[in-house]
C-alpha positions as MATLAB code, in Angstrom:
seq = 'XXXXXXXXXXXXXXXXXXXXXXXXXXXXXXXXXXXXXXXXXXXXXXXXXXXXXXXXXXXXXXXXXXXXXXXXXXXXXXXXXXXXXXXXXXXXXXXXXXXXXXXXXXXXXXXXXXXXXXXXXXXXXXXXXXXXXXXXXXXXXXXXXXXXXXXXXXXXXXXXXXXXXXXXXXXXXXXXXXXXXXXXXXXXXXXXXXXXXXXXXXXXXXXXXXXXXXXXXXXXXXXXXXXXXXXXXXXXXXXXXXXXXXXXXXXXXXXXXXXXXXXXXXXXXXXXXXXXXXXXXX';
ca = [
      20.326   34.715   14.766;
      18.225   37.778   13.425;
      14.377   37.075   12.432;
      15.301   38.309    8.938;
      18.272   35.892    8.694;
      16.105   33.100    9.734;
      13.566   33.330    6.547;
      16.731   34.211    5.204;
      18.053   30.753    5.252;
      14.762   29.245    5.397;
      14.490   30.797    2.095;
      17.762   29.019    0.581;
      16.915   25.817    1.853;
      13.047   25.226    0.925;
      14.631   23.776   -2.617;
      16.471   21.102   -0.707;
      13.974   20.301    1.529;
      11.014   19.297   -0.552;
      10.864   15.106    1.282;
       9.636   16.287    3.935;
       7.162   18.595    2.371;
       6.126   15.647   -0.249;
       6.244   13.183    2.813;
       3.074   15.235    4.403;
       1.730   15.858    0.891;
       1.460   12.319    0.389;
       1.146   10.681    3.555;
      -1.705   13.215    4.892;
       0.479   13.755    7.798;
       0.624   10.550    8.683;
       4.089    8.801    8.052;
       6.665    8.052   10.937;
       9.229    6.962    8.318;
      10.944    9.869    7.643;
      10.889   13.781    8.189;
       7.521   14.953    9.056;
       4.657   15.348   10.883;
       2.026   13.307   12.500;
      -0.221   12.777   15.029;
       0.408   12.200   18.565;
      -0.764   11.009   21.954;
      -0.237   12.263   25.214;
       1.151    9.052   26.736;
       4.591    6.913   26.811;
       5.644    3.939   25.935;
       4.332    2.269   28.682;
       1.220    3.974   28.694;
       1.111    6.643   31.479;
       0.483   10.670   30.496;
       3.199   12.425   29.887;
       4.005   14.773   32.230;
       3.704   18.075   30.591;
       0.066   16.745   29.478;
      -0.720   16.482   32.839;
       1.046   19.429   34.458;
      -0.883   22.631   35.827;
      -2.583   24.404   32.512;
      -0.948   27.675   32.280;
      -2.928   29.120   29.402;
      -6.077   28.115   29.608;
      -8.979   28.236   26.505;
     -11.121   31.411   27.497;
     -15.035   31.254   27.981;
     -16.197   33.730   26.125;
     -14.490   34.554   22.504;
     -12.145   37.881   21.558;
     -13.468   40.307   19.150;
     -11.432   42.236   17.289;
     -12.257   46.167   17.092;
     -11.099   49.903   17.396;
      -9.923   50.642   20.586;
     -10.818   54.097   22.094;
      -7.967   55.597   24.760;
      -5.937   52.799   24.041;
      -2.823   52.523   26.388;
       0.764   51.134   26.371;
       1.498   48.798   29.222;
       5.143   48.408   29.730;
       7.616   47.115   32.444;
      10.639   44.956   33.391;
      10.198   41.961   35.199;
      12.948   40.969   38.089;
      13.706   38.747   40.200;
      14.126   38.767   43.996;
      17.877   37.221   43.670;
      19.657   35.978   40.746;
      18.709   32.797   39.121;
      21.557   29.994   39.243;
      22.107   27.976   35.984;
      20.987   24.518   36.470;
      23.844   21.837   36.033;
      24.764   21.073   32.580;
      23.122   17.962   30.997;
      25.511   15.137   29.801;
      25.225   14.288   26.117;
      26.007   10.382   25.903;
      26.213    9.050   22.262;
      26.006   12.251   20.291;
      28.907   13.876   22.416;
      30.815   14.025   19.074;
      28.619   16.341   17.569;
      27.708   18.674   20.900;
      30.228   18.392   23.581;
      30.200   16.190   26.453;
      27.812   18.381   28.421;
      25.105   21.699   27.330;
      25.170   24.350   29.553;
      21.909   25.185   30.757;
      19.850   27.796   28.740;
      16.645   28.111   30.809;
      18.290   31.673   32.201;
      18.644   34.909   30.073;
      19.556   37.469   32.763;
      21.013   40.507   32.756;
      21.272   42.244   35.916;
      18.465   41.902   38.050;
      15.911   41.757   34.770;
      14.671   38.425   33.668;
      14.597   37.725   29.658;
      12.288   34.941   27.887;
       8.985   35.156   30.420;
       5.823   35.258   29.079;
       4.382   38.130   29.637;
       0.097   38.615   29.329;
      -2.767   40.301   29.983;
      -5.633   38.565   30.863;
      -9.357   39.547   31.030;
      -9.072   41.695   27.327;
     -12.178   39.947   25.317;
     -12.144   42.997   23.166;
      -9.656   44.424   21.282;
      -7.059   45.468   18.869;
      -6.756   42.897   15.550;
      -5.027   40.465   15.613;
      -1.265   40.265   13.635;
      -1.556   39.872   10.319;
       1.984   38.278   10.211;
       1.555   34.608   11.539;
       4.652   32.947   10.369;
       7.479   31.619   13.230;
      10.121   29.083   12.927;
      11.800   27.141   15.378;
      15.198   25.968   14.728;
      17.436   23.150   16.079;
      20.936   24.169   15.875;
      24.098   23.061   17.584;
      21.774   20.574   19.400;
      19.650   23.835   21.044;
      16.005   24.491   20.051;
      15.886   28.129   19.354;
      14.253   30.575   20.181;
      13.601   28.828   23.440;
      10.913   30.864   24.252;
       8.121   32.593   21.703;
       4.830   33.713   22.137;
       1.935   33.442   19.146;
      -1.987   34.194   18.652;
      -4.031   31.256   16.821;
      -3.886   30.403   13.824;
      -0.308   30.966   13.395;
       1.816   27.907   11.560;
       5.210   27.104   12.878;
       8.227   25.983   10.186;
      10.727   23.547   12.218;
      13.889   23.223   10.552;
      17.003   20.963   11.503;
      20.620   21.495   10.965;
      21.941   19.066   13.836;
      23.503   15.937   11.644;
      21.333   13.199   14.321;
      17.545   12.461   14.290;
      14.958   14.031   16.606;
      11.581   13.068   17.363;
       9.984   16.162   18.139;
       7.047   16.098   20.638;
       4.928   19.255   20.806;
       2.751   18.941   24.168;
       0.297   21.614   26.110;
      -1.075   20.463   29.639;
      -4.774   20.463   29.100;
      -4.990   18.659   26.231;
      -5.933   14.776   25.115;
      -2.949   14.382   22.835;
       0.465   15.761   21.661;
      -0.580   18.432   19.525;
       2.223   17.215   16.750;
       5.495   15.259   16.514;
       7.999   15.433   13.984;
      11.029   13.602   12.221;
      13.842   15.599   11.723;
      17.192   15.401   11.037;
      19.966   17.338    9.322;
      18.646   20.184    6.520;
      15.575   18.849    6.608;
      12.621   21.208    7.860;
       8.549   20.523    8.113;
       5.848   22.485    6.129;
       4.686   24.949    8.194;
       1.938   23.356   10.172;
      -1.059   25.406   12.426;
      -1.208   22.795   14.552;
       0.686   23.471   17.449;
      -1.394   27.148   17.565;
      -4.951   25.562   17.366;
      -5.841   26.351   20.067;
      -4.681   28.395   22.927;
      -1.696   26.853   25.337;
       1.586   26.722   26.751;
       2.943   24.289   23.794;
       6.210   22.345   25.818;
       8.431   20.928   22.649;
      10.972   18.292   23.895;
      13.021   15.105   21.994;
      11.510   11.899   23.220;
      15.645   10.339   22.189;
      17.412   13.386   23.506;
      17.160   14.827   27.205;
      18.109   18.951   26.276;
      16.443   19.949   23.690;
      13.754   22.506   24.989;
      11.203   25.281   23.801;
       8.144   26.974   24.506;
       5.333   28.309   22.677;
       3.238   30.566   23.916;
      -0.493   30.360   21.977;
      -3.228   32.747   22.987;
      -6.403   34.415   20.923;
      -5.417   38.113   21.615;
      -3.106   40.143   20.956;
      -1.950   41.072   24.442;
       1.137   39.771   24.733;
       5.015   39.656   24.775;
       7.993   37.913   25.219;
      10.629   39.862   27.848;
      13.908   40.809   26.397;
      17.334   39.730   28.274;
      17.050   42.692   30.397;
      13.718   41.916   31.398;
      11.599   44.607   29.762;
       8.519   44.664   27.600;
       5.768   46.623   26.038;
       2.593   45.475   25.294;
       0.216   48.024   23.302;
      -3.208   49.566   22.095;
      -4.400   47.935   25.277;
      -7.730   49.335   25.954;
      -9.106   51.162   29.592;
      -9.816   48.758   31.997;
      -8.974   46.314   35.127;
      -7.090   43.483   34.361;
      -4.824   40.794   35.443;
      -1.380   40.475   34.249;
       0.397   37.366   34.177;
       4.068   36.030   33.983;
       5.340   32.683   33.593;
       9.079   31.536   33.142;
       9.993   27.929   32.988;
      12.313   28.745   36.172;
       9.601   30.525   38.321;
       6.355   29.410   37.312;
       2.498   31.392   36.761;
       2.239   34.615   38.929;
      -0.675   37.193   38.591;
      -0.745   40.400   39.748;
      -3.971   43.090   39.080;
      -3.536   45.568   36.611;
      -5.653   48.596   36.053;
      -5.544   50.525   32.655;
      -6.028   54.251   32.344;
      -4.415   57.119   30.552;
      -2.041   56.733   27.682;
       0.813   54.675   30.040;
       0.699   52.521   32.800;
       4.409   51.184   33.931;
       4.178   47.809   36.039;
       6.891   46.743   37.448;
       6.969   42.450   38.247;
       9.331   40.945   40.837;
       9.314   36.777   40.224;
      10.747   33.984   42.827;
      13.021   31.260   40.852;
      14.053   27.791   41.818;
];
């Protein structure tokens, strides 16, 4: 589904979907009751951390703040990321009680491949503190839909709010979770045409933002959060292009779900620099 047709239906839906906007309105974000949002810890049920709050921080907060500004002899970075041999889909996941309304089993979606090129890894560059601006679009969605969180993968700068909608006819509790920090950043009701407010929280600050159900064991995503621009997201066939990226030595970073945080160093000079990333899955 196309960006467009996204706000598209978004758009069609926002008259139908005003209890969970009046939920938050009226509850301050507090109610569990329904569809909407509310605070979260990082622990279980019984009380230990959950483990994507205490996995390895991928994006971490940076030390010293990113100013926006012109950039002089500013240069395109772009490349494909590959990977040594072909990723294998994991084993489907059994459904259980809600087989009616997705199957028996989901096929895995953690691999978007097409040839050798790797799609949906995060691609960065780190060490920019100054800078092009920032986008002045900061609007995404994420969608559950046929029991799949889509996109699976996006990437986002600060400050940008997040509209979650739901078209799957069973209820999810939501859990939006970036290693680093002392509590779930959000976690949501939802169920069937319902959707939440667009909310900044999940891009307060920046992180790898892990969204899973706590009641169903498939549903996946990723949000990438950072405070520059320097980013992308790598298309099916692996490519991307990151731009007005000013001179200098950098580090660029990767990160897929299936092969984890690699850096390589990148210098920036001229108009065009071509990097080309080879990643190790598992």
């Amino acid at each position: 589904m196309t960006a467009l047709s996204l706000r598209a239906n978004a758009a069609r839906r926002i008259a139908s979907h005003c209890a969970a906007a009046l939920l938050l309105a009226a509850a301050g974000c507090k109610g569990e009751n329904g569809a909407g949002l509310f605070a979260g810890t990082a622990r279980t049920a019984g009380g230990a951390v959950e483990p994507e709050a205490a996995g390895p921080v991928i994006i971490a907060v940076p030390t010293a703040r990113y100013v926006a500004g012109a950039v002089a002899s500013a240069a395109v970075v772009s490349g494909i990321v590959t990977t040594k041999s072909a990723l294998a889909a994991a084993e489907p996941t059994a459904v259980g009680r809600d087989s009616a309304l997705c199957g028996r089993v989901l096929p895995d979606s953690s691999v978007q491949q097409r040839g050798a090129g790797l799609g949906n890894v995060i691609v960065w560059i780190d060490g920019v503190r100054r800078g092009k601006a920032l986008p002045v679009e900061k609007r995404l969605e994420l969608e559950s839909d046929h029991c799949i969180l889509t996109p699976r993968v996006q990437g986002a700068v600060v400050g940008s709010a997040v509209n979650v909608l739901g078209h799957d006819d069973f209820r999810q509790h939501l859990r939006f979770i970036a290693a680093g920090d002392s509590a779930a950043r959000a976690a949501i009701l939802l169920g069937r045409d319902e959707q939440v407010i667009p909310t900044d929280l999940l891009a307060r600050a920046p992180g790898l933002v892990i969204v899973r159900d706590t009641d169903h064991p498939w549903p996946r995503a990723y949000l990438a959060v950072f405070d520059h621009p320097y980013f992308a997201v790598t298309k099916p066939d692996g490519s991307f292009t990151i731009d007005g990226v000013p001179p200098g030595t950098y580090t660029l970073v990767t990160w897929h779900e299936r092969t984890g945080r690699m850096e390589q160093p990148l210098a920036v000079a001229g108009s065009a620099v071509k990097v080309s990333v080879v990643v190790e899955g598992k």
